[in-house]
Each structure stands twice: as structure tokens, then as C-alpha cells.
Coordinates of C-alpha atoms in Angstrom, one line a residue:
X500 CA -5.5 13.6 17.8
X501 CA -5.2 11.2 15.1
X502 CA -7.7 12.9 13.3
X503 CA -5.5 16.0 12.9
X504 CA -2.8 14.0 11.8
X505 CA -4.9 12.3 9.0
X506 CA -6.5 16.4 7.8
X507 CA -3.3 18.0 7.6
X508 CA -2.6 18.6 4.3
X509 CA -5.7 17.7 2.2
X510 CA -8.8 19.1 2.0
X511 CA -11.5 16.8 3.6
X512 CA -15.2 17.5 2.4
X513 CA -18.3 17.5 4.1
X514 CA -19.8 14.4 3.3
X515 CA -16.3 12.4 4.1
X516 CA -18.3 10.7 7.0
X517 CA -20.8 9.3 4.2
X518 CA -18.0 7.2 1.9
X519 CA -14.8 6.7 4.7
X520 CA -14.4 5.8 7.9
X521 CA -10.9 6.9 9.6
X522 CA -10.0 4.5 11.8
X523 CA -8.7 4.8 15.4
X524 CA -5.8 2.9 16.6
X525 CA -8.2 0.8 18.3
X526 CA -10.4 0.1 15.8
X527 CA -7.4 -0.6 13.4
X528 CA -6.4 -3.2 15.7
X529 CA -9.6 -4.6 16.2
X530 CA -10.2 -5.2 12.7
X531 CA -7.2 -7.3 12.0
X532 CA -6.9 -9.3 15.1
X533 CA -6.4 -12.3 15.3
X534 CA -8.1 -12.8 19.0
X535 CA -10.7 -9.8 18.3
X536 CA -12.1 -11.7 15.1
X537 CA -11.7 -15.3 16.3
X538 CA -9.5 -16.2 13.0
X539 CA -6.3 -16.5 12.1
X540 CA -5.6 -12.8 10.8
X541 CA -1.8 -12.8 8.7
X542 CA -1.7 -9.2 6.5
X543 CA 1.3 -10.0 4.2
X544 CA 2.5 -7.1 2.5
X545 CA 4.9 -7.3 -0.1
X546 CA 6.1 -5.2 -3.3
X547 CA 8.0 -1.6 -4.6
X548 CA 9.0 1.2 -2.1
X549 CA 5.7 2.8 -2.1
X550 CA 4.2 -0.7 -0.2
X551 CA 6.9 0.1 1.9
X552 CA 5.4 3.5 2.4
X553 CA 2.3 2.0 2.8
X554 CA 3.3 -0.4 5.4
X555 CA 4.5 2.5 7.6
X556 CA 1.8 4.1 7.2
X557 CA -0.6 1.0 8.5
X558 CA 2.0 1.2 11.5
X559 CA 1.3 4.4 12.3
X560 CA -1.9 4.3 12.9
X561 CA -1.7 0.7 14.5
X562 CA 0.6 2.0 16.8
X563 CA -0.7 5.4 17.0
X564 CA 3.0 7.1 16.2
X565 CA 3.1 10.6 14.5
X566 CA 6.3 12.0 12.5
X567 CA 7.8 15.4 12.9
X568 CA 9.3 16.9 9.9
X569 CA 12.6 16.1 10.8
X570 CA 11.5 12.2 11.1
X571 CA 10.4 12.4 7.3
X572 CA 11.6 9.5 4.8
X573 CA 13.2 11.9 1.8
X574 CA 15.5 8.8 0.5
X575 CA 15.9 5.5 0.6
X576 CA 17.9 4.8 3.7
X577 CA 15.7 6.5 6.3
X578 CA 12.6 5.1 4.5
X579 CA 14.7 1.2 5.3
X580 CA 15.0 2.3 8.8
X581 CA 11.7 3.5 9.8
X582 CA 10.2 0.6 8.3
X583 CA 12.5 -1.7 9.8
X584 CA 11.4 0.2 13.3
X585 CA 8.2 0.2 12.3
X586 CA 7.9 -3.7 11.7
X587 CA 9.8 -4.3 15.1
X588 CA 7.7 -2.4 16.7
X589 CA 4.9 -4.2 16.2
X590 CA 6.4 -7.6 15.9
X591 CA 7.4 -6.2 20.0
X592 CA 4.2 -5.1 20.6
X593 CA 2.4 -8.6 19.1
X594 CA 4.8 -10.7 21.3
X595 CA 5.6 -9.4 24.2
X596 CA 2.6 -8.2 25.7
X597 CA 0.0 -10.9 27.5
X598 CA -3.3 -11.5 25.8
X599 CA -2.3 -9.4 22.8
X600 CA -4.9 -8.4 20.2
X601 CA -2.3 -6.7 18.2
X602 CA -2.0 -8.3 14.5
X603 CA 0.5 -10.0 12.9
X604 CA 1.6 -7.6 10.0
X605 CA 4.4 -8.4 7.8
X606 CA 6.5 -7.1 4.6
X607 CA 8.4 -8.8 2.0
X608 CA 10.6 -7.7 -1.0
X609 CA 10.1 -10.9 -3.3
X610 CA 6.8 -8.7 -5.3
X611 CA 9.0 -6.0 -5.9
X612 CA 8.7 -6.4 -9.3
X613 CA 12.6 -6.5 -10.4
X614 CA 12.1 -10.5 -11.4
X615 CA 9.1 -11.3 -13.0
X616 CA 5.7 -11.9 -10.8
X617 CA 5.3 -15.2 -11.4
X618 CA 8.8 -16.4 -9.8
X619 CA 9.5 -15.0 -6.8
X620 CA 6.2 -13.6 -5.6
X621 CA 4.1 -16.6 -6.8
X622 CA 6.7 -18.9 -4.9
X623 CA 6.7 -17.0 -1.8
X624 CA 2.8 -17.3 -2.0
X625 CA 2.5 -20.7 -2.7
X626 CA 5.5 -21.5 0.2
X627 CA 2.3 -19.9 2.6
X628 CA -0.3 -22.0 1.5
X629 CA -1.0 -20.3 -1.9
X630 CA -4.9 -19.9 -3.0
X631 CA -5.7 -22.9 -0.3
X632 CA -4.8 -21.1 2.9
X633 CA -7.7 -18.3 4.4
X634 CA -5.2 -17.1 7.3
X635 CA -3.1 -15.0 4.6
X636 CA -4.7 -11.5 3.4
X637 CA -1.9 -10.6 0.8
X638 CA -1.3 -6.9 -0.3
X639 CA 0.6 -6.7 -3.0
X640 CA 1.3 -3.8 -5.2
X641 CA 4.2 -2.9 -8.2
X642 CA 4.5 -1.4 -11.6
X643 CA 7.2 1.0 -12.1
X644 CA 9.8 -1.9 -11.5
X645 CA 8.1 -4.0 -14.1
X646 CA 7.6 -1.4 -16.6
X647 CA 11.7 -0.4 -16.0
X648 CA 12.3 -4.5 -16.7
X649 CA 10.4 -4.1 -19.7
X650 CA 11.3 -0.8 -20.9
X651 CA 13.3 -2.0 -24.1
X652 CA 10.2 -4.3 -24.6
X653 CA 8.1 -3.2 -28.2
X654 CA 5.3 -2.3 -26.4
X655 CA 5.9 -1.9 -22.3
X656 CA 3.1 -0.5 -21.1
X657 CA 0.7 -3.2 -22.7
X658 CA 3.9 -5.6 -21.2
X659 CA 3.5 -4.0 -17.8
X660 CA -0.3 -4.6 -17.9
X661 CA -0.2 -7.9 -18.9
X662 CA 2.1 -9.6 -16.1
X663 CA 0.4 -7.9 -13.6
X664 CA -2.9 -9.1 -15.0
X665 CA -1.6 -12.5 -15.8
X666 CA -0.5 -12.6 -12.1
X667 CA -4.0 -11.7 -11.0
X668 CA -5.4 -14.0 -13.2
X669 CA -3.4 -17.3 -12.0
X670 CA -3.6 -16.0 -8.0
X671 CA -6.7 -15.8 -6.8
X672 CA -5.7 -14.1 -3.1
X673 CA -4.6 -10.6 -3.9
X674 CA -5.9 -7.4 -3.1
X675 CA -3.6 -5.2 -5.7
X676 CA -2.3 -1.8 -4.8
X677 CA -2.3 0.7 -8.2
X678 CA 0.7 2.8 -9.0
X679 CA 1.1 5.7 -7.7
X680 CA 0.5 9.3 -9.5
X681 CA 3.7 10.9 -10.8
X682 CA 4.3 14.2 -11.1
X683 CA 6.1 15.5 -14.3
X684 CA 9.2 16.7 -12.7
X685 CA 12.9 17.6 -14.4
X686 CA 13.9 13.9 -12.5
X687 CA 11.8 11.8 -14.0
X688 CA 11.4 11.3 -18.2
X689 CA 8.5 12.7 -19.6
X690 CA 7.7 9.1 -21.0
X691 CA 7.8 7.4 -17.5
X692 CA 4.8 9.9 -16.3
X693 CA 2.7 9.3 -19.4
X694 CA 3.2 5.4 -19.3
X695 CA 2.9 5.1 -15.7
X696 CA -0.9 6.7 -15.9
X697 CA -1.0 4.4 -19.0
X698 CA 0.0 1.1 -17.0
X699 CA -2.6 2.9 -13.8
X700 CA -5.9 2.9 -16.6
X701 CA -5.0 -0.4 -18.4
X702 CA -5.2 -2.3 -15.2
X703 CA -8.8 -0.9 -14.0
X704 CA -11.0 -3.0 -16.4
X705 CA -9.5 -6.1 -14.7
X706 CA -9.8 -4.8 -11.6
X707 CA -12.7 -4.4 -8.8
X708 CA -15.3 -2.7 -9.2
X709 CA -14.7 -4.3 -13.2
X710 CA -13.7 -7.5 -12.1
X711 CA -14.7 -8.1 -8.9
X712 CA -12.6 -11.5 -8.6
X713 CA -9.8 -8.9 -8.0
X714 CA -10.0 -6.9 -5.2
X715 CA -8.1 -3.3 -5.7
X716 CA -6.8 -0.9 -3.7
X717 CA -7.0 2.7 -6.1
X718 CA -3.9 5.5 -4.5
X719 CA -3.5 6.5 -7.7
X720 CA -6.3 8.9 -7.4
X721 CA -6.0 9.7 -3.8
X722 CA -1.9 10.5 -4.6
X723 CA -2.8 12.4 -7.5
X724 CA -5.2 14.3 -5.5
X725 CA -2.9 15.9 -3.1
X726 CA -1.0 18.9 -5.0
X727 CA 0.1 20.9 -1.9
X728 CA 4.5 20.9 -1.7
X729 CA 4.1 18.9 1.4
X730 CA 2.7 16.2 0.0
X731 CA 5.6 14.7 -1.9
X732 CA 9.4 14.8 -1.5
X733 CA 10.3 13.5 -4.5
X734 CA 7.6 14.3 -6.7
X735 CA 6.8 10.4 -6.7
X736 CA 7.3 9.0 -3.0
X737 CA 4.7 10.6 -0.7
X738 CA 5.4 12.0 2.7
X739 CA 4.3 10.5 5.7
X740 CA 1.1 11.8 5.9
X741 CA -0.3 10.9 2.7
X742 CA 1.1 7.4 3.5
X743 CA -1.5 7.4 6.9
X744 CA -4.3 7.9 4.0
X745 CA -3.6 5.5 2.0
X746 CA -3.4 2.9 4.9
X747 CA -6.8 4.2 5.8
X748 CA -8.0 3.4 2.5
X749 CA -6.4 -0.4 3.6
X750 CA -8.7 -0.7 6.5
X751 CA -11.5 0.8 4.8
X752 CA -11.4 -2.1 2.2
X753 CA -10.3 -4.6 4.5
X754 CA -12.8 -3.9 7.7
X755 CA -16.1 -3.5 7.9
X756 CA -17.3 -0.8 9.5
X757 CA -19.9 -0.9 12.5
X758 CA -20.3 3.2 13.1
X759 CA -22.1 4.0 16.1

């Protein structure tokens, strides 16, 4: 079952019931369809390999696919080909079959955070319809691209922070994904782990619940929470399973939730 697929790995309490729902495939596609809700429904996804990730992992559970370990993304070619499967997939399953409630999902590399926010992003948003269009529900998410760009900076964390803020500031439409936890690890500078959690607490007073005029999506916490060797392949991308959890966070922040 899907809720298997969603335990394995991480220790669920209790009162999880009381705080998040975990969606069905169904109920997943209820939520963001287009025909279910009546309204033009378009989840645009865009930023750094880990929205990647995270886009897989909303396709999983939308089309109600599981992964064996020999399936799992551990570089980045196999993570280019599952989501390009994964984004055909439901493009297929959107198209092709009559009367389909299945949403329109998409993901785009132009927020990936190697060029500044406010060219390539901003354009691509305001070549939708920008702030004036309701059809779009943007997900956007990257920092450790920005913080690289700005390494050599004086101060790069408080660099990092600012353009995404900045970018927040001047486009209204975004729910923002947080970095992801990093584990210190031999591959990775002991600086990068420090400033990443750095770049992770300097955003949250501009963020929801602070701000509420910017809607975030916290996996920070949730990646940070998950210590068993499973969880990570690279000590910074997360395996497939903790991928599904962070798309349920999505949908938690996205749907509401009518529990019977």
C-alpha cells in the first residue's frame, strides 16, 4: 500500500493523523484537478536538483509508482531520466485518456539558481501571466546554486538570503521550497554545511508562518530528520522515499483536507 511505501524508513508517531494527512493517489489527483476543482489548476515547478527530486516524488504518488532499490536515482543521469519518465508519464496520462481529471504538472530549469532570480525565473513567470494569472501555482525552490554564484561574494550567506528574499518580495505567486539539510560528509566543505543551515534560518523570518505573504514549504526539517543510511545517497540528495514525503508535505500545503 502506499502507506507502507510512505513509513519505510522514518519513524511516524502517534498523533501523525492529528497534524498530516497522507494522501492517496486519488486524493492527490483530486486536489489538483483541473475538472475535479472547476478551475484551471497549472502546478509549475521549477528550480535545483532537489525540485527535481521533489517533482518525482509528487509523480509518484500521482501515479501511484513505487521504486525498487535498483530503480534508485544515486547520480545525476538516472535522476534526468526518471524525471523525464516521470513528466511523460503524466503528461500521457493527462492527454490521452477521455474525461481526464489528472493535472497538469510541469518542471522548468530557468529557477535553478545558476543566473540570478530575477532574470530567468522572473521572465519565465511573467511570460505565464506573472502575479496577474490565478491558473499558475508556482513551486519554486534553490539556494545552494546561488550561494555557489556568490561564494567569492564578502558576505554569501547574507547575499544568498537576500536574492531569494528580494525575489519573494517583488513576486507575489510563490510557494518557496527551503534548502535541504546537509550532512557534514568528507564530499562536501565544512563551510557549505554550516552556511547552508545559515542561508535555511535567515530565510524563515520572511517566510510563512513570519510572513504570511510568502507561502513556504519547510524540508529542511523533515530532510534533517531522517538519519537512517537509507535515507540519503549522497549525504545531500535524498532517496526516493524521502522524496514521496516531501511531496506529501506539497499536497498538505496545497489541499485542503476533508477527512472522513
Amino acid at each position: 500500500t502506499q502507506q507502507n511505501a510512505y513509513t519505510e524508513g522514518i519513524c511516524i508517531p502517534p498523533t501523525l493523523n492529528e497534524t498530516l494527512h497522507i494522501f492517496s493517489s486519488e486524493e492527490a489527483i483530486e486536489c489538483l484537478s483541473s475538472q475535479v476543482e472547476n478551475r484551471s489548476i497549472k502546478l509549475m515547478i521549477s528550480g535545483d536538483s532537489y525540485m527535481k527530486q521533489l517533482t518525482i516524488g509528487l509523480a509518484d504518488i500521482l501515479l501511484s509508482k513505487y521504486i525498487r532499490d535498483d530503480k534508485e536515482m544515486v547520480a545525476a543521469g538516472p535522476r534526468e531520466e526518471v524525471l523525464s519518465a516521470a513528466l511523460g508519464a503524466m503528461e500521457k496520462r493527462r492527454s490521452e485518456e477521455e474525461n481526464s481529471t489528472f493535472p497538469f504538472v510541469r518542471y522548468f530549469e530557468q529557477c535553478y539558481g545558476k543566473t540570478p532570480l530575477s532574470t530567468y525565473c522572473t521572465d519565465m513567470i511573467d511570460k505565464l501571466g506573472g502575479d496577474n494569472s490565478t491558473d499558475y501555482v508556482w513551486i519554486i525552490g534553490s539556494a545552494v546554486h546561488i550561494y555557489s554564484r556568490l561564494v567569492n561574494a564578502t558576505t554569501p550567506v547574507r547575499e544568498t538570503i537576500h536574492e531569494i528574499s528580494n525575489f519573494l518580495d517583488t513576486t507575489k505567486r510563490i510557494l518557496y521550497v527551503s534548502p535541504p539539510f546537509y550532512y557534514p560528509d568528507e564530499r562536501f566543505a565544512d563551510q557549505l554545511v554550516r552556511d547552508q543551515a545559515e542561508v535555511y534560518r535567515g530565510l524563515l523570518p520572511n517566510v510563512a508562518p513570519e510572513n504570511a505573504s510568502h507561502p513556504f514549504l519547510d524540508v529542511y526539517e523533515l530532510t534533517r530528520s531522517c538519519q537512517w543510511k537509507n535515507c540519503s545517497y549522497d549525504r545531500a540528495h535524498r532517496s526516493r522515499f524521502v522524496n514521496r514525503w516531501k511531496a506529501q508535505l506539497l499536497l498538505n500545503t496545497l489541499c485542503e483536507v476533508h477527512v472522513q
